[in-house]
Amino acid sequence: MKNEEIVDSLKVIKCQHVSLEVSNVDVSLKFYRDFLGLKLSERHYANENPAIPFEMAFMRLGKQHHDLVLTHDPKRDYPEKIFNSGPAGIHHYAFECPNKKSFDMYLDRAKEMSLEIVRGPVLHSAYQSKGDGTWGENWSFYVLDPDKHRIEIFCEMAEIDNAGCFIMENGQKVPDKKVEEI
Ligand SMILES: [Fe+2]
């Protein structure tokens, strides 16, 4: 079935929360509170519910119950994550800042907290003069959380209009570029 044949009511509306396996919930809770300001909605311990033999901490950015879920299995070994090895999984996940000023403030906070910035700040663009030749038209930097999950902080990502053109933050189109599917 082609995308355009899917009726509106069958369209999912966004990619939302992520659930991370963490080796220590307390440590990760502190990190996500201190760095990104997430708040704890509720926390539960292993076997508190018979169907859930692991810890869960539900964290939120706004009004939805959770945007991030920390999970921890007390019976599991958590060997140190090696970025370029192991089974397929999540490469990174991302948090959006409302604007470049906010992005710069998060960059300052990452430095103040001595977080490991593994890439950036960088402008992902093959069009804008400051760009690094990659894609999205957004500013980004990348840090590692306590379990070495790679987190991207970004702002100003291009939007796609109805014609499939890439529209930058300043409202301009990226010339000669179209999405691969509309
Ligand atoms: Fe990304």
XYZ file of C-alpha atoms and ligand atoms in Angstrom:
183
model
C 0.000 0.000 0.000
C 1.377 3.418 -0.928
C 1.531 6.141 1.714
C -1.172 8.202 0.015
C -3.568 5.248 0.163
C -3.419 5.080 3.947
C -6.449 6.859 5.366
C -5.802 9.669 7.832
C -7.104 7.701 10.785
C -4.428 5.059 10.206
C -1.557 7.533 10.301
C 0.605 7.557 13.375
C 1.293 11.167 14.310
C 4.803 11.191 15.723
C 7.702 9.167 16.975
C 7.493 9.759 20.699
C 9.015 8.095 23.766
C 12.079 5.925 23.994
C 12.775 3.367 26.693
C 16.420 2.929 27.613
C 18.076 0.072 29.431
C 20.233 1.660 32.118
C 22.699 0.092 34.520
C 21.702 2.353 37.438
C 18.356 4.168 37.550
C 19.454 6.667 40.223
C 22.467 7.753 38.200
C 20.463 8.119 34.987
C 17.622 9.932 36.749
C 20.085 12.513 38.027
C 21.682 12.902 34.614
C 18.422 13.463 32.739
C 17.125 15.816 35.423
C 20.313 17.856 35.708
C 21.178 18.076 32.034
C 17.818 18.206 30.250
C 15.355 19.050 33.022
C 13.180 15.987 32.630
C 10.816 15.363 35.531
C 9.884 12.093 37.154
C 6.244 11.108 36.585
C 6.426 7.820 38.446
C 8.950 5.189 39.418
C 8.374 1.491 40.035
C 10.529 -1.316 41.272
C 11.079 -4.830 39.932
C 8.094 -7.171 40.431
C 5.961 -4.416 41.948
C 3.639 -5.523 39.179
C 3.889 -9.293 38.541
C 4.220 -8.710 34.793
C 7.153 -6.297 35.165
C 10.303 -7.924 36.563
C 12.391 -4.768 36.107
C 12.535 -1.207 37.396
C 10.864 1.533 35.401
C 11.172 5.296 35.778
C 8.851 7.369 33.617
C 10.196 10.837 32.834
C 8.546 13.712 31.016
C 9.442 16.963 29.299
C 5.977 18.489 29.153
C 2.449 17.316 29.798
C 2.584 13.807 28.389
C 3.100 11.119 31.012
C 6.457 10.077 29.612
C 8.938 10.985 26.922
C 11.719 8.841 28.305
C 11.497 5.576 30.240
C 14.484 4.259 32.149
C 14.389 0.506 32.634
C 16.689 -1.657 34.677
C 16.673 -5.411 35.187
C 18.350 -6.206 38.524
C 19.125 -9.745 37.334
C 20.884 -8.636 34.190
C 24.565 -7.917 33.670
C 25.210 -4.597 32.004
C 28.605 -4.739 30.306
C 30.013 -1.415 29.176
C 28.579 -0.301 25.854
C 31.018 -0.280 22.957
C 29.829 2.126 20.305
C 31.165 0.420 17.189
C 30.486 -3.158 18.201
C 27.676 -5.465 19.291
C 24.197 -6.150 17.948
C 22.200 -3.657 15.941
C 20.427 -1.085 18.080
C 19.788 2.609 18.473
C 22.632 4.736 17.112
C 21.429 7.887 18.891
C 18.246 9.619 19.882
C 17.532 13.307 19.988
C 16.054 16.166 21.989
C 14.902 19.304 20.197
C 15.595 22.801 21.512
C 13.095 25.543 20.654
C 15.735 27.807 19.080
C 19.460 28.401 18.585
C 19.769 30.441 21.792
C 18.437 27.513 23.789
C 20.732 25.144 21.875
C 23.759 27.294 22.778
C 22.686 27.296 26.435
C 22.517 23.501 26.431
C 25.958 23.389 24.891
C 27.238 25.589 27.716
C 25.528 23.358 30.263
C 27.095 20.247 28.740
C 30.515 21.862 29.077
C 29.824 23.010 32.652
C 28.832 19.450 33.521
C 31.995 18.131 31.818
C 29.928 15.824 29.639
C 31.731 14.041 26.858
C 30.771 15.891 23.669
C 31.406 13.263 21.022
C 30.463 15.428 18.058
C 29.691 19.060 17.328
C 28.418 21.616 17.595
C 27.827 21.201 13.911
C 25.373 22.469 11.299
C 24.072 19.480 9.343
C 23.781 21.065 5.929
C 25.167 20.568 2.457
C 23.762 23.948 1.421
C 24.407 26.531 4.138
C 27.912 28.000 4.149
C 28.660 26.868 7.712
C 27.350 23.355 7.014
C 29.308 20.123 7.356
C 27.971 18.624 4.101
C 25.379 16.376 5.767
C 21.594 16.513 5.968
C 18.716 18.064 7.870
C 19.744 21.775 8.019
C 19.831 21.523 11.837
C 22.410 22.473 14.439
C 23.462 19.524 16.606
C 25.838 18.341 19.231
C 26.104 14.884 20.702
C 26.872 13.736 24.243
C 26.948 10.398 26.025
C 24.669 9.585 28.938
C 25.979 7.584 31.935
C 25.564 4.302 29.994
C 27.072 5.770 26.831
C 23.772 6.107 25.038
C 24.456 8.761 22.427
C 22.129 11.750 22.753
C 21.739 14.465 20.145
C 20.679 17.989 21.091
C 19.449 19.907 18.085
C 17.509 22.897 16.759
C 16.301 24.456 13.517
C 15.697 21.234 11.567
C 14.264 21.787 8.064
C 10.574 21.208 7.486
C 9.109 19.516 4.429
C 6.339 21.396 2.641
C 3.467 19.844 0.681
C 5.507 19.934 -2.520
C 8.356 18.050 -0.877
C 10.689 21.047 -0.646
C 13.055 21.535 2.280
C 12.234 24.736 4.190
C 14.938 26.095 6.465
C 14.411 27.895 9.769
C 14.599 31.295 8.021
C 11.733 30.286 5.714
C 13.907 29.838 2.627
C 13.823 26.757 0.427
C 16.941 24.710 -0.069
C 17.436 25.053 -3.839
C 17.240 21.978 -6.051
C 16.329 19.631 -3.202
C 13.225 17.489 -2.848
C 12.268 14.674 -0.519
C 12.540 11.185 -1.902
C 8.885 10.462 -1.071
C 5.985 12.873 -0.631
Fe 20.185 12.685 14.562
